[in-house]
């Protein structure tokens, strides 16, 4: 917990844990986009539109990460749900591709 003078803690341990988990999910999504960007850039004929979309998504995720406030429990929970779902979907797609 972080203390604020006489007012007490600014956030709870549960908020801090959820916030860190949300940041980790966002970072995982950004890493996935970075991997896709690298793969696309190394293709014989990179798709400029696909690259632009991936870069936009990367910037959007970074903006969400920057704006996330540890004390905004509802937003942290929403980001954690959404970005964790994105990671799970990506991982499932990769597993399916490897199995094929």
Short mmCIF file of N, CA and C in Angstrom, two decimals:
data_model
loop_
_atom_site.label_atom_id
_atom_site.label_comp_id
_atom_site.label_asym_id
_atom_site.label_seq_id
_atom_site.Cartn_x
_atom_site.Cartn_y
_atom_site.Cartn_z
N UNK A 1 0.83 -1.19 0.00
CA UNK A 1 0.00 0.00 0.00
C UNK A 1 0.87 1.25 0.00
N UNK A 2 0.40 2.22 -0.65
CA UNK A 2 1.07 3.52 -0.64
C UNK A 2 0.29 4.45 0.28
N UNK A 3 1.02 5.18 1.10
CA UNK A 3 0.38 6.06 2.07
C UNK A 3 0.37 7.49 1.55
N UNK A 4 -0.66 8.20 1.93
CA UNK A 4 -0.79 9.60 1.55
C UNK A 4 -0.94 10.43 2.82
N UNK A 5 0.19 10.80 3.40
CA UNK A 5 0.16 11.64 4.59
C UNK A 5 -0.79 11.12 5.64
N UNK A 6 -1.73 11.95 6.03
CA UNK A 6 -2.68 11.60 7.08
C UNK A 6 -3.91 10.88 6.54
N UNK A 7 -4.05 10.81 5.24
CA UNK A 7 -5.28 10.23 4.68
C UNK A 7 -5.26 8.72 4.62
N UNK A 8 -4.12 8.09 4.82
CA UNK A 8 -4.05 6.64 4.76
C UNK A 8 -3.67 6.15 3.38
N UNK A 9 -3.88 4.87 3.14
CA UNK A 9 -3.46 4.27 1.88
C UNK A 9 -4.22 4.85 0.69
N UNK A 10 -3.50 5.00 -0.43
CA UNK A 10 -4.13 5.48 -1.66
C UNK A 10 -4.84 4.34 -2.39
N UNK A 11 -4.33 3.10 -2.22
CA UNK A 11 -4.96 1.95 -2.84
C UNK A 11 -4.68 0.72 -1.99
N UNK A 12 -5.49 -0.29 -2.23
CA UNK A 12 -5.38 -1.52 -1.45
C UNK A 12 -4.42 -2.49 -2.14
N UNK A 13 -4.06 -3.52 -1.41
CA UNK A 13 -3.21 -4.55 -1.98
C UNK A 13 -3.93 -5.25 -3.13
N UNK A 14 -5.23 -5.51 -2.97
CA UNK A 14 -6.00 -6.14 -4.04
C UNK A 14 -6.02 -5.28 -5.30
N UNK A 15 -6.15 -3.97 -5.12
CA UNK A 15 -6.11 -3.07 -6.28
C UNK A 15 -4.75 -3.12 -6.95
N UNK A 16 -3.69 -3.14 -6.16
CA UNK A 16 -2.34 -3.19 -6.72
C UNK A 16 -2.11 -4.48 -7.49
N UNK A 17 -2.59 -5.59 -6.96
CA UNK A 17 -2.42 -6.88 -7.62
C UNK A 17 -3.19 -6.90 -8.94
N UNK A 18 -4.42 -6.43 -8.93
CA UNK A 18 -5.23 -6.39 -10.16
C UNK A 18 -4.59 -5.46 -11.19
N UNK A 19 -4.10 -4.33 -10.74
CA UNK A 19 -3.44 -3.36 -11.62
C UNK A 19 -2.22 -3.99 -12.28
N UNK A 20 -1.39 -4.64 -11.50
CA UNK A 20 -0.19 -5.28 -12.05
C UNK A 20 -0.56 -6.39 -13.03
N UNK A 21 -1.61 -7.14 -12.73
CA UNK A 21 -2.07 -8.18 -13.66
C UNK A 21 -2.58 -7.57 -14.96
N UNK A 22 -3.29 -6.45 -14.86
CA UNK A 22 -3.78 -5.76 -16.06
C UNK A 22 -2.62 -5.25 -16.90
N UNK A 23 -1.61 -4.67 -16.25
CA UNK A 23 -0.42 -4.20 -16.98
C UNK A 23 0.27 -5.37 -17.68
N UNK A 24 0.37 -6.49 -17.00
CA UNK A 24 1.00 -7.67 -17.59
C UNK A 24 0.22 -8.15 -18.81
N UNK A 25 -1.10 -8.14 -18.73
CA UNK A 25 -1.92 -8.55 -19.87
C UNK A 25 -1.73 -7.59 -21.05
N UNK A 26 -1.72 -6.30 -20.77
CA UNK A 26 -1.49 -5.31 -21.83
C UNK A 26 -0.11 -5.53 -22.46
N UNK A 27 0.90 -5.71 -21.63
CA UNK A 27 2.26 -5.92 -22.15
C UNK A 27 2.34 -7.19 -23.00
N UNK A 28 1.60 -8.22 -22.60
CA UNK A 28 1.58 -9.47 -23.36
C UNK A 28 0.94 -9.24 -24.73
N UNK A 29 -0.13 -8.46 -24.77
CA UNK A 29 -0.78 -8.14 -26.04
C UNK A 29 0.17 -7.33 -26.93
N UNK A 30 0.83 -6.35 -26.36
CA UNK A 30 1.78 -5.54 -27.12
C UNK A 30 2.91 -6.42 -27.67
N UNK A 31 3.39 -7.34 -26.86
CA UNK A 31 4.45 -8.25 -27.33
C UNK A 31 3.96 -9.09 -28.50
N UNK A 32 2.72 -9.53 -28.44
CA UNK A 32 2.15 -10.29 -29.55
C UNK A 32 2.07 -9.46 -30.82
N UNK A 33 1.64 -8.21 -30.68
CA UNK A 33 1.61 -7.33 -31.85
C UNK A 33 3.01 -7.10 -32.40
N UNK A 34 3.98 -6.92 -31.52
CA UNK A 34 5.36 -6.71 -31.96
C UNK A 34 5.87 -7.92 -32.74
N UNK A 35 5.53 -9.10 -32.26
CA UNK A 35 5.92 -10.33 -32.95
C UNK A 35 5.27 -10.39 -34.34
N UNK A 36 4.00 -10.03 -34.42
CA UNK A 36 3.31 -10.02 -35.71
C UNK A 36 3.89 -8.98 -36.65
N UNK A 37 4.25 -7.82 -36.11
CA UNK A 37 4.87 -6.77 -36.94
C UNK A 37 6.19 -7.27 -37.51
N UNK A 38 7.00 -7.90 -36.67
CA UNK A 38 8.28 -8.42 -37.13
C UNK A 38 8.08 -9.46 -38.23
N UNK A 39 7.14 -10.37 -38.03
CA UNK A 39 6.87 -11.40 -39.03
C UNK A 39 6.41 -10.78 -40.35
N UNK A 40 5.53 -9.79 -40.25
CA UNK A 40 5.01 -9.14 -41.47
C UNK A 40 6.12 -8.38 -42.19
N UNK A 41 6.95 -7.68 -41.44
CA UNK A 41 8.04 -6.92 -42.05
C UNK A 41 9.05 -7.82 -42.76
N UNK A 42 9.16 -9.05 -42.31
CA UNK A 42 10.13 -9.98 -42.89
C UNK A 42 9.55 -10.85 -44.00
N UNK A 43 8.30 -10.63 -44.35
CA UNK A 43 7.71 -11.34 -45.49
C UNK A 43 8.30 -10.78 -46.78
N UNK A 44 8.22 -11.58 -47.83
CA UNK A 44 8.73 -11.14 -49.13
C UNK A 44 8.00 -9.88 -49.60
N UNK A 45 6.70 -9.83 -49.35
CA UNK A 45 5.90 -8.66 -49.75
C UNK A 45 5.05 -8.24 -48.55
N UNK A 46 5.61 -7.45 -47.64
CA UNK A 46 4.85 -7.02 -46.45
C UNK A 46 3.57 -6.27 -46.84
N UNK A 47 2.52 -6.54 -46.08
CA UNK A 47 1.23 -5.88 -46.29
C UNK A 47 1.23 -4.58 -45.47
N UNK A 48 1.33 -3.46 -46.16
CA UNK A 48 1.41 -2.16 -45.49
C UNK A 48 0.18 -1.87 -44.65
N UNK A 49 -0.99 -2.25 -45.13
CA UNK A 49 -2.22 -2.00 -44.38
C UNK A 49 -2.24 -2.83 -43.09
N UNK A 50 -1.83 -4.08 -43.19
CA UNK A 50 -1.77 -4.93 -42.00
C UNK A 50 -0.77 -4.38 -40.99
N UNK A 51 0.38 -3.93 -41.48
CA UNK A 51 1.38 -3.33 -40.58
C UNK A 51 0.83 -2.08 -39.91
N UNK A 52 0.14 -1.25 -40.65
CA UNK A 52 -0.44 -0.02 -40.08
C UNK A 52 -1.46 -0.37 -39.00
N UNK A 53 -2.28 -1.40 -39.25
CA UNK A 53 -3.28 -1.81 -38.26
C UNK A 53 -2.60 -2.34 -37.00
N UNK A 54 -1.57 -3.15 -37.16
CA UNK A 54 -0.85 -3.68 -36.00
C UNK A 54 -0.18 -2.57 -35.19
N UNK A 55 0.38 -1.61 -35.88
CA UNK A 55 1.02 -0.48 -35.18
C UNK A 55 -0.02 0.38 -34.45
N UNK A 56 -1.18 0.55 -35.07
CA UNK A 56 -2.26 1.29 -34.42
C UNK A 56 -2.71 0.57 -33.16
N UNK A 57 -2.90 -0.75 -33.25
CA UNK A 57 -3.31 -1.52 -32.07
C UNK A 57 -2.25 -1.45 -30.97
N UNK A 58 -0.99 -1.45 -31.37
CA UNK A 58 0.08 -1.33 -30.39
C UNK A 58 0.00 0.02 -29.67
N UNK A 59 -0.20 1.08 -30.44
CA UNK A 59 -0.32 2.42 -29.83
C UNK A 59 -1.56 2.50 -28.93
N UNK A 60 -2.66 1.89 -29.36
CA UNK A 60 -3.87 1.90 -28.54
C UNK A 60 -3.64 1.19 -27.21
N UNK A 61 -3.00 0.03 -27.27
CA UNK A 61 -2.72 -0.72 -26.04
C UNK A 61 -1.79 0.07 -25.13
N UNK A 62 -0.79 0.71 -25.71
CA UNK A 62 0.13 1.53 -24.92
C UNK A 62 -0.61 2.70 -24.27
N UNK A 63 -1.56 3.28 -24.99
CA UNK A 63 -2.35 4.39 -24.43
C UNK A 63 -3.22 3.92 -23.27
N UNK A 64 -3.80 2.73 -23.41
CA UNK A 64 -4.60 2.16 -22.31
C UNK A 64 -3.70 1.94 -21.10
N UNK A 65 -2.52 1.38 -21.34
CA UNK A 65 -1.57 1.13 -20.24
C UNK A 65 -1.21 2.44 -19.55
N UNK A 66 -0.94 3.47 -20.33
CA UNK A 66 -0.56 4.77 -19.77
C UNK A 66 -1.69 5.41 -18.96
N UNK A 67 -2.92 5.23 -19.42
CA UNK A 67 -4.07 5.87 -18.77
C UNK A 67 -4.59 5.09 -17.57
N UNK A 68 -4.19 3.84 -17.43
CA UNK A 68 -4.73 3.00 -16.37
C UNK A 68 -4.35 3.56 -15.00
N UNK A 69 -5.34 3.62 -14.12
CA UNK A 69 -5.17 4.18 -12.77
C UNK A 69 -5.43 3.08 -11.75
N UNK A 70 -4.45 2.81 -10.92
CA UNK A 70 -4.54 1.74 -9.93
C UNK A 70 -5.77 1.88 -9.04
N UNK A 71 -6.25 3.09 -8.82
CA UNK A 71 -7.40 3.30 -7.92
C UNK A 71 -8.74 3.18 -8.64
N UNK A 72 -8.73 3.06 -9.96
CA UNK A 72 -9.97 2.93 -10.73
C UNK A 72 -10.27 1.45 -10.92
N UNK A 73 -10.84 0.85 -9.89
CA UNK A 73 -11.05 -0.59 -9.85
C UNK A 73 -11.87 -1.09 -11.04
N UNK A 74 -12.91 -0.38 -11.41
CA UNK A 74 -13.77 -0.83 -12.52
C UNK A 74 -12.99 -0.86 -13.83
N UNK A 75 -12.22 0.16 -14.10
CA UNK A 75 -11.42 0.20 -15.34
C UNK A 75 -10.34 -0.87 -15.33
N UNK A 76 -9.68 -1.03 -14.21
CA UNK A 76 -8.64 -2.06 -14.10
C UNK A 76 -9.25 -3.43 -14.36
N UNK A 77 -10.40 -3.71 -13.75
CA UNK A 77 -11.06 -5.00 -13.95
C UNK A 77 -11.45 -5.20 -15.41
N UNK A 78 -11.97 -4.16 -16.04
CA UNK A 78 -12.37 -4.25 -17.44
C UNK A 78 -11.15 -4.50 -18.33
N UNK A 79 -10.09 -3.76 -18.13
CA UNK A 79 -8.87 -3.94 -18.92
C UNK A 79 -8.31 -5.34 -18.71
N UNK A 80 -8.30 -5.80 -17.47
CA UNK A 80 -7.80 -7.14 -17.18
C UNK A 80 -8.61 -8.20 -17.92
N UNK A 81 -9.94 -8.07 -17.89
CA UNK A 81 -10.80 -9.03 -18.60
C UNK A 81 -10.55 -8.99 -20.10
N UNK A 82 -10.57 -7.79 -20.68
CA UNK A 82 -10.44 -7.65 -22.14
C UNK A 82 -9.07 -8.10 -22.64
N UNK A 83 -8.02 -7.64 -22.02
CA UNK A 83 -6.68 -7.96 -22.51
C UNK A 83 -6.30 -9.40 -22.20
N UNK A 84 -6.78 -9.96 -21.10
CA UNK A 84 -6.55 -11.38 -20.82
C UNK A 84 -7.26 -12.24 -21.85
N UNK A 85 -8.46 -11.84 -22.24
CA UNK A 85 -9.20 -12.56 -23.28
C UNK A 85 -8.45 -12.51 -24.61
N UNK A 86 -7.85 -11.37 -24.91
CA UNK A 86 -7.07 -11.24 -26.15
C UNK A 86 -5.86 -12.17 -26.12
N UNK A 87 -5.20 -12.26 -24.98
CA UNK A 87 -4.04 -13.15 -24.85
C UNK A 87 -4.49 -14.60 -25.00
N UNK A 88 -5.58 -14.98 -24.33
CA UNK A 88 -6.07 -16.35 -24.43
C UNK A 88 -6.45 -16.70 -25.87
N UNK A 89 -7.11 -15.78 -26.56
CA UNK A 89 -7.51 -16.02 -27.95
C UNK A 89 -6.28 -16.19 -28.84
N UNK A 90 -5.29 -15.34 -28.66
CA UNK A 90 -4.06 -15.44 -29.44
C UNK A 90 -3.36 -16.76 -29.17
N UNK A 91 -3.26 -17.13 -27.89
CA UNK A 91 -2.59 -18.38 -27.54
C UNK A 91 -3.33 -19.58 -28.10
N UNK A 92 -4.66 -19.55 -28.07
CA UNK A 92 -5.45 -20.65 -28.62
C UNK A 92 -5.26 -20.75 -30.13
N UNK A 93 -5.21 -19.61 -30.81
CA UNK A 93 -4.99 -19.61 -32.26
C UNK A 93 -3.61 -20.17 -32.59
N UNK A 94 -2.61 -19.80 -31.81
CA UNK A 94 -1.26 -20.30 -32.04
C UNK A 94 -1.19 -21.80 -31.80
N UNK A 95 -1.88 -22.28 -30.77
CA UNK A 95 -1.90 -23.71 -30.47
C UNK A 95 -2.58 -24.47 -31.60
N UNK A 96 -3.68 -23.92 -32.11
CA UNK A 96 -4.40 -24.56 -33.22
C UNK A 96 -3.53 -24.60 -34.47
N UNK A 97 -2.81 -23.51 -34.72
CA UNK A 97 -1.95 -23.45 -35.90
C UNK A 97 -0.81 -24.47 -35.80
N UNK A 98 -0.28 -24.65 -34.61
CA UNK A 98 0.80 -25.62 -34.42
C UNK A 98 0.30 -27.05 -34.57
N UNK A 99 -0.95 -27.29 -34.16
CA UNK A 99 -1.53 -28.62 -34.24
C UNK A 99 -1.90 -29.00 -35.67
N UNK A 100 -2.09 -28.01 -36.51
CA UNK A 100 -2.52 -28.28 -37.90
C UNK A 100 -1.40 -28.76 -38.77
#
